[in-house]
């Protein structure tokens, strides 16, 4: 090595490194193969959290030692969404296929901001597949992002530019966008209000339209709100419907919303964070009829699609409007027709990220390895489990269901005195027991145990375990106060 070569970070001994790499791969495959034998979640001992308060290492540490730390201090203390007993929030379970794809992507270390490379073609393939799935035209554009929170924010920005023209990118919304108002339902995810906030419109520019007893947006109330705003001199510009509301999984009436958007000249965006991929299941897809009329759709491959985190996605029907919102030519990103700087437009022209990882690879592997039919069956299967859970709840006088089951989310509670207090205790006890991990929400002022069945590994036994443990903890807490049975 010449005197001026920097220290490379590659292994000195590739054979030893390879053997260590194989041990790491075996350990993580063992983890996935035997995940059922683990607790869903377990409390983190204080000495484990404290071990992550050490100073920045000055010198090298053997990879085998770091791996050992991973095995005893990281692997056992994750959220547990790979486990079939995980029902909290809306978390996908991941797959070994997606994991291996992510490893290959990390090995390539591709930067998908742009340039003439096949990884960008892989992302374009994913965009075309998504476009076909939702009945969008070939001219649609798309972008893999972190998650639906980000995809919704980008959609608001595209809707803004579509409404105000590209001058808004120079002048900002105060020039002529101060009166724009948007609409979504009161069951929408909090990231919608955050998107209005971050894009400069402010949360007050978002009208939270009431929902009916089915948690779907009340379309008459929407029409009324638009009319009232128009009468007050405001300019309605954006309507956001939801496929799979976060609390109960309701699907807004997409055709009715599309009609309203059409007649009122609103940008129609669909937040389908987890629910949009119901399009993969032939029995569910008709319930999303009208989604093809949206101007843009945001959803996650990392939820029902089971792609490892993170893999959010934005699809925009008019690719030109998408491009016009973000493309920012600069000398150092000059495009050519040949060579490495060819292949324009680049993904960085469709969003704010210039450095972008190869998320598309794990999505592409997942869609190719399992195919539409198998993924669709898996999605339909989680809905069947939700119906089974609902039936068991409805048949048991100790339990009460708190919302209709539209897709794969079941909200219920144990019936007792002080139900909010007792049901919150039940959920903590379920988590700490390692048996099951639902989350909670509040529906019409009542605390609900919320089970979102998203994981492809979940079986009827896992649902029975949730039910049995809920009943056991409920009986104990409602008679003794706070003791664990
Ligand atoms: C309806 C809905 N929208 C948006 C989001 C946010 O998605 P992400 O967590 O990928 O940002 C969620 C998350 O659960 C959701 O359910």
PDB file of N, CA and C in Angstrom, residues 349-396:
ATOM      1  N   UNK A 349     -36.360  14.507  -8.913  1.00  0.00           N
ATOM      2  CA  UNK A 349     -37.242  15.523  -9.498  1.00  0.00           C
ATOM      3  C   UNK A 349     -38.685  15.383  -9.007  1.00  0.00           C
ATOM      4  N   UNK A 350     -38.940  14.336  -8.201  1.00  0.00           N
ATOM      5  CA  UNK A 350     -40.324  14.072  -7.768  1.00  0.00           C
ATOM      6  C   UNK A 350     -40.501  14.149  -6.253  1.00  0.00           C
ATOM      7  N   UNK A 351     -39.486  14.664  -5.583  1.00  0.00           N
ATOM      8  CA  UNK A 351     -39.590  14.793  -4.122  1.00  0.00           C
ATOM      9  C   UNK A 351     -38.412  15.575  -3.594  1.00  0.00           C
ATOM     10  N   UNK A 352     -38.384  15.826  -2.311  1.00  0.00           N
ATOM     11  CA  UNK A 352     -37.321  16.673  -1.761  1.00  0.00           C
ATOM     12  C   UNK A 352     -36.000  15.947  -1.516  1.00  0.00           C
ATOM     13  N   UNK A 353     -35.990  14.608  -1.564  1.00  0.00           N
ATOM     14  CA  UNK A 353     -34.767  13.869  -1.233  1.00  0.00           C
ATOM     15  C   UNK A 353     -33.858  13.738  -2.444  1.00  0.00           C
ATOM     16  N   UNK A 354     -32.607  14.109  -2.270  1.00  0.00           N
ATOM     17  CA  UNK A 354     -31.609  13.901  -3.322  1.00  0.00           C
ATOM     18  C   UNK A 354     -30.875  12.584  -3.061  1.00  0.00           C
ATOM     19  N   UNK A 355     -30.449  12.386  -1.832  1.00  0.00           N
ATOM     20  CA  UNK A 355     -29.883  11.088  -1.463  1.00  0.00           C
ATOM     21  C   UNK A 355     -31.034  10.164  -1.089  1.00  0.00           C
ATOM     22  N   UNK A 356     -31.114   9.040  -1.770  1.00  0.00           N
ATOM     23  CA  UNK A 356     -32.212   8.106  -1.523  1.00  0.00           C
ATOM     24  C   UNK A 356     -31.674   6.691  -1.579  1.00  0.00           C
ATOM     25  N   UNK A 357     -32.041   5.867  -0.619  1.00  0.00           N
ATOM     26  CA  UNK A 357     -31.598   4.477  -0.614  1.00  0.00           C
ATOM     27  C   UNK A 357     -32.380   3.645  -1.629  1.00  0.00           C
ATOM     28  N   UNK A 358     -31.991   2.383  -1.733  1.00  0.00           N
ATOM     29  CA  UNK A 358     -32.592   1.472  -2.719  1.00  0.00           C
ATOM     30  C   UNK A 358     -33.773   0.736  -2.082  1.00  0.00           C
ATOM     31  N   UNK A 359     -34.754   1.511  -1.585  1.00  0.00           N
ATOM     32  CA  UNK A 359     -35.966   0.905  -1.008  1.00  0.00           C
ATOM     33  C   UNK A 359     -36.673   0.021  -2.031  1.00  0.00           C
ATOM     34  N   UNK A 360     -36.575   0.443  -3.291  1.00  0.00           N
ATOM     35  CA  UNK A 360     -37.336  -0.254  -4.334  1.00  0.00           C
ATOM     36  C   UNK A 360     -36.964  -1.732  -4.409  1.00  0.00           C
ATOM     37  N   UNK A 361     -35.732  -2.082  -4.037  1.00  0.00           N
ATOM     38  CA  UNK A 361     -35.312  -3.473  -4.229  1.00  0.00           C
ATOM     39  C   UNK A 361     -36.124  -4.423  -3.351  1.00  0.00           C
ATOM     40  N   UNK A 362     -36.330  -4.046  -2.079  1.00  0.00           N
ATOM     41  CA  UNK A 362     -37.079  -4.958  -1.193  1.00  0.00           C
ATOM     42  C   UNK A 362     -38.559  -5.012  -1.609  1.00  0.00           C
ATOM     43  N   UNK A 363     -39.066  -3.917  -2.188  1.00  0.00           N
ATOM     44  CA  UNK A 363     -40.453  -3.940  -2.677  1.00  0.00           C
ATOM     45  C   UNK A 363     -40.538  -4.853  -3.906  1.00  0.00           C
ATOM     46  N   UNK A 364     -39.605  -4.681  -4.811  1.00  0.00           N
ATOM     47  CA  UNK A 364     -39.575  -5.472  -6.053  1.00  0.00           C
ATOM     48  C   UNK A 364     -39.412  -6.963  -5.740  1.00  0.00           C
ATOM     49  N   UNK A 365     -38.475  -7.284  -4.832  1.00  0.00           N
ATOM     50  CA  UNK A 365     -38.290  -8.688  -4.425  1.00  0.00           C
ATOM     51  C   UNK A 365     -39.589  -9.246  -3.839  1.00  0.00           C
ATOM     52  N   UNK A 366     -40.217  -8.482  -2.969  1.00  0.00           N
ATOM     53  CA  UNK A 366     -41.430  -8.953  -2.289  1.00  0.00           C
ATOM     54  C   UNK A 366     -42.536  -9.219  -3.297  1.00  0.00           C
ATOM     55  N   UNK A 367     -42.757  -8.262  -4.210  1.00  0.00           N
ATOM     56  CA  UNK A 367     -43.851  -8.424  -5.174  1.00  0.00           C
ATOM     57  C   UNK A 367     -43.566  -9.572  -6.142  1.00  0.00           C
ATOM     58  N   UNK A 368     -42.286  -9.737  -6.495  1.00  0.00           N
ATOM     59  CA  UNK A 368     -41.933 -10.842  -7.414  1.00  0.00           C
ATOM     60  C   UNK A 368     -41.982 -12.190  -6.693  1.00  0.00           C
ATOM     61  N   UNK A 369     -41.439 -12.231  -5.468  1.00  0.00           N
ATOM     62  CA  UNK A 369     -41.325 -13.516  -4.768  1.00  0.00           C
ATOM     63  C   UNK A 369     -42.701 -14.078  -4.414  1.00  0.00           C
ATOM     64  N   UNK A 370     -43.619 -13.215  -3.986  1.00  0.00           N
ATOM     65  CA  UNK A 370     -44.919 -13.729  -3.534  1.00  0.00           C
ATOM     66  C   UNK A 370     -46.006 -13.596  -4.600  1.00  0.00           C
ATOM     67  N   UNK A 371     -45.922 -12.555  -5.413  1.00  0.00           N
ATOM     68  CA  UNK A 371     -46.942 -12.359  -6.443  1.00  0.00           C
ATOM     69  C   UNK A 371     -48.238 -11.819  -5.850  1.00  0.00           C
ATOM     70  N   UNK A 372     -49.044 -11.298  -6.741  1.00  0.00           N
ATOM     71  CA  UNK A 372     -50.282 -10.618  -6.331  1.00  0.00           C
ATOM     72  C   UNK A 372     -51.237 -11.569  -5.610  1.00  0.00           C
ATOM     73  N   UNK A 373     -51.361 -12.804  -6.151  1.00  0.00           N
ATOM     74  CA  UNK A 373     -52.375 -13.720  -5.600  1.00  0.00           C
ATOM     75  C   UNK A 373     -52.059 -14.065  -4.149  1.00  0.00           C
ATOM     76  N   UNK A 374     -50.794 -14.382  -3.873  1.00  0.00           N
ATOM     77  CA  UNK A 374     -50.453 -14.802  -2.509  1.00  0.00           C
ATOM     78  C   UNK A 374     -50.571 -13.627  -1.534  1.00  0.00           C
ATOM     79  N   UNK A 375     -50.110 -12.464  -1.964  1.00  0.00           N
ATOM     80  CA  UNK A 375     -50.227 -11.295  -1.083  1.00  0.00           C
ATOM     81  C   UNK A 375     -51.700 -10.957  -0.845  1.00  0.00           C
ATOM     82  N   UNK A 376     -52.499 -11.062  -1.904  1.00  0.00           N
ATOM     83  CA  UNK A 376     -53.928 -10.785  -1.763  1.00  0.00           C
ATOM     84  C   UNK A 376     -54.606 -11.756  -0.814  1.00  0.00           C
ATOM     85  N   UNK A 377     -54.238 -13.039  -0.904  1.00  0.00           N
ATOM     86  CA  UNK A 377     -54.813 -14.040   0.018  1.00  0.00           C
ATOM     87  C   UNK A 377     -54.433 -13.744   1.452  1.00  0.00           C
ATOM     88  N   UNK A 378     -53.170 -13.362   1.639  1.00  0.00           N
ATOM     89  CA  UNK A 378     -52.697 -13.045   2.984  1.00  0.00           C
ATOM     90  C   UNK A 378     -53.499 -11.869   3.567  1.00  0.00           C
ATOM     91  N   UNK A 379     -53.710 -10.843   2.724  1.00  0.00           N
ATOM     92  CA  UNK A 379     -54.461  -9.662   3.177  1.00  0.00           C
ATOM     93  C   UNK A 379     -55.904 -10.059   3.524  1.00  0.00           C
ATOM     94  N   UNK A 380     -56.524 -10.848   2.638  1.00  0.00           N
ATOM     95  CA  UNK A 380     -57.897 -11.306   2.902  1.00  0.00           C
ATOM     96  C   UNK A 380     -57.921 -12.145   4.184  1.00  0.00           C
ATOM     97  N   UNK A 381     -56.857 -12.922   4.401  1.00  0.00           N
ATOM     98  CA  UNK A 381     -56.790 -13.771   5.598  1.00  0.00           C
ATOM     99  C   UNK A 381     -56.776 -12.959   6.889  1.00  0.00           C
ATOM    100  N   UNK A 382     -56.098 -11.827   6.880  1.00  0.00           N
ATOM    101  CA  UNK A 382     -56.087 -11.007   8.107  1.00  0.00           C
ATOM    102  C   UNK A 382     -57.488 -10.443   8.377  1.00  0.00           C
ATOM    103  N   UNK A 383     -58.226 -10.159   7.303  1.00  0.00           N
ATOM    104  CA  UNK A 383     -59.607  -9.663   7.488  1.00  0.00           C
ATOM    105  C   UNK A 383     -60.496 -10.786   8.030  1.00  0.00           C
ATOM    106  N   UNK A 384     -60.249 -12.025   7.562  1.00  0.00           N
ATOM    107  CA  UNK A 384     -61.041 -13.163   8.071  1.00  0.00           C
ATOM    108  C   UNK A 384     -60.759 -13.361   9.568  1.00  0.00           C
ATOM    109  N   UNK A 385     -59.505 -13.191   9.967  1.00  0.00           N
ATOM    110  CA  UNK A 385     -59.181 -13.316  11.397  1.00  0.00           C
ATOM    111  C   UNK A 385     -59.868 -12.218  12.211  1.00  0.00           C
ATOM    112  N   UNK A 386     -59.943 -11.023  11.625  1.00  0.00           N
ATOM    113  CA  UNK A 386     -60.619  -9.924  12.326  1.00  0.00           C
ATOM    114  C   UNK A 386     -62.105 -10.263  12.510  1.00  0.00           C
ATOM    115  N   UNK A 387     -62.702 -10.862  11.490  1.00  0.00           N
ATOM    116  CA  UNK A 387     -64.123 -11.240  11.618  1.00  0.00           C
ATOM    117  C   UNK A 387     -64.280 -12.314  12.682  1.00  0.00           C
ATOM    118  N   UNK A 388     -63.327 -13.260  12.735  1.00  0.00           N
ATOM    119  CA  UNK A 388     -63.365 -14.314  13.765  1.00  0.00           C
ATOM    120  C   UNK A 388     -63.274 -13.673  15.160  1.00  0.00           C
ATOM    121  N   UNK A 389     -62.350 -12.742  15.306  1.00  0.00           N
ATOM    122  CA  UNK A 389     -62.199 -12.067  16.609  1.00  0.00           C
ATOM    123  C   UNK A 389     -63.506 -11.348  16.972  1.00  0.00           C
ATOM    124  N   UNK A 390     -64.100 -10.668  15.988  1.00  0.00           N
ATOM    125  CA  UNK A 390     -65.349  -9.951  16.249  1.00  0.00           C
ATOM    126  C   UNK A 390     -66.450 -10.923  16.672  1.00  0.00           C
ATOM    127  N   UNK A 391     -66.513 -12.083  16.010  1.00  0.00           N
ATOM    128  CA  UNK A 391     -67.559 -13.075  16.375  1.00  0.00           C
ATOM    129  C   UNK A 391     -67.378 -13.543  17.809  1.00  0.00           C
ATOM    130  N   UNK A 392     -66.134 -13.812  18.189  1.00  0.00           N
ATOM    131  CA  UNK A 392     -65.868 -14.282  19.552  1.00  0.00           C
ATOM    132  C   UNK A 392     -66.265 -13.210  20.574  1.00  0.00           C
ATOM    133  N   UNK A 393     -65.964 -11.969  20.239  1.00  0.00           N
ATOM    134  CA  UNK A 393     -66.314 -10.866  21.148  1.00  0.00           C
ATOM    135  C   UNK A 393     -67.833 -10.757  21.261  1.00  0.00           C
ATOM    136  N   UNK A 394     -68.508 -10.795  20.107  1.00  0.00           N
ATOM    137  CA  UNK A 394     -69.971 -10.632  20.111  1.00  0.00           C
ATOM    138  C   UNK A 394     -70.657 -11.773  20.862  1.00  0.00           C
ATOM    139  N   UNK A 395     -70.004 -12.940  20.881  1.00  0.00           N
ATOM    140  CA  UNK A 395     -70.632 -14.097  21.538  1.00  0.00           C
ATOM    141  C   UNK A 395     -70.312 -14.144  23.037  1.00  0.00           C
ATOM    142  N   UNK A 396     -69.505 -13.224  23.512  1.00  0.00           N
ATOM    143  CA  UNK A 396     -69.069 -13.305  24.904  1.00  0.00           C
ATOM    144  C   UNK A 396     -69.596 -12.110  25.705  1.00  0.00           C
TER     145      UNK A 396
END
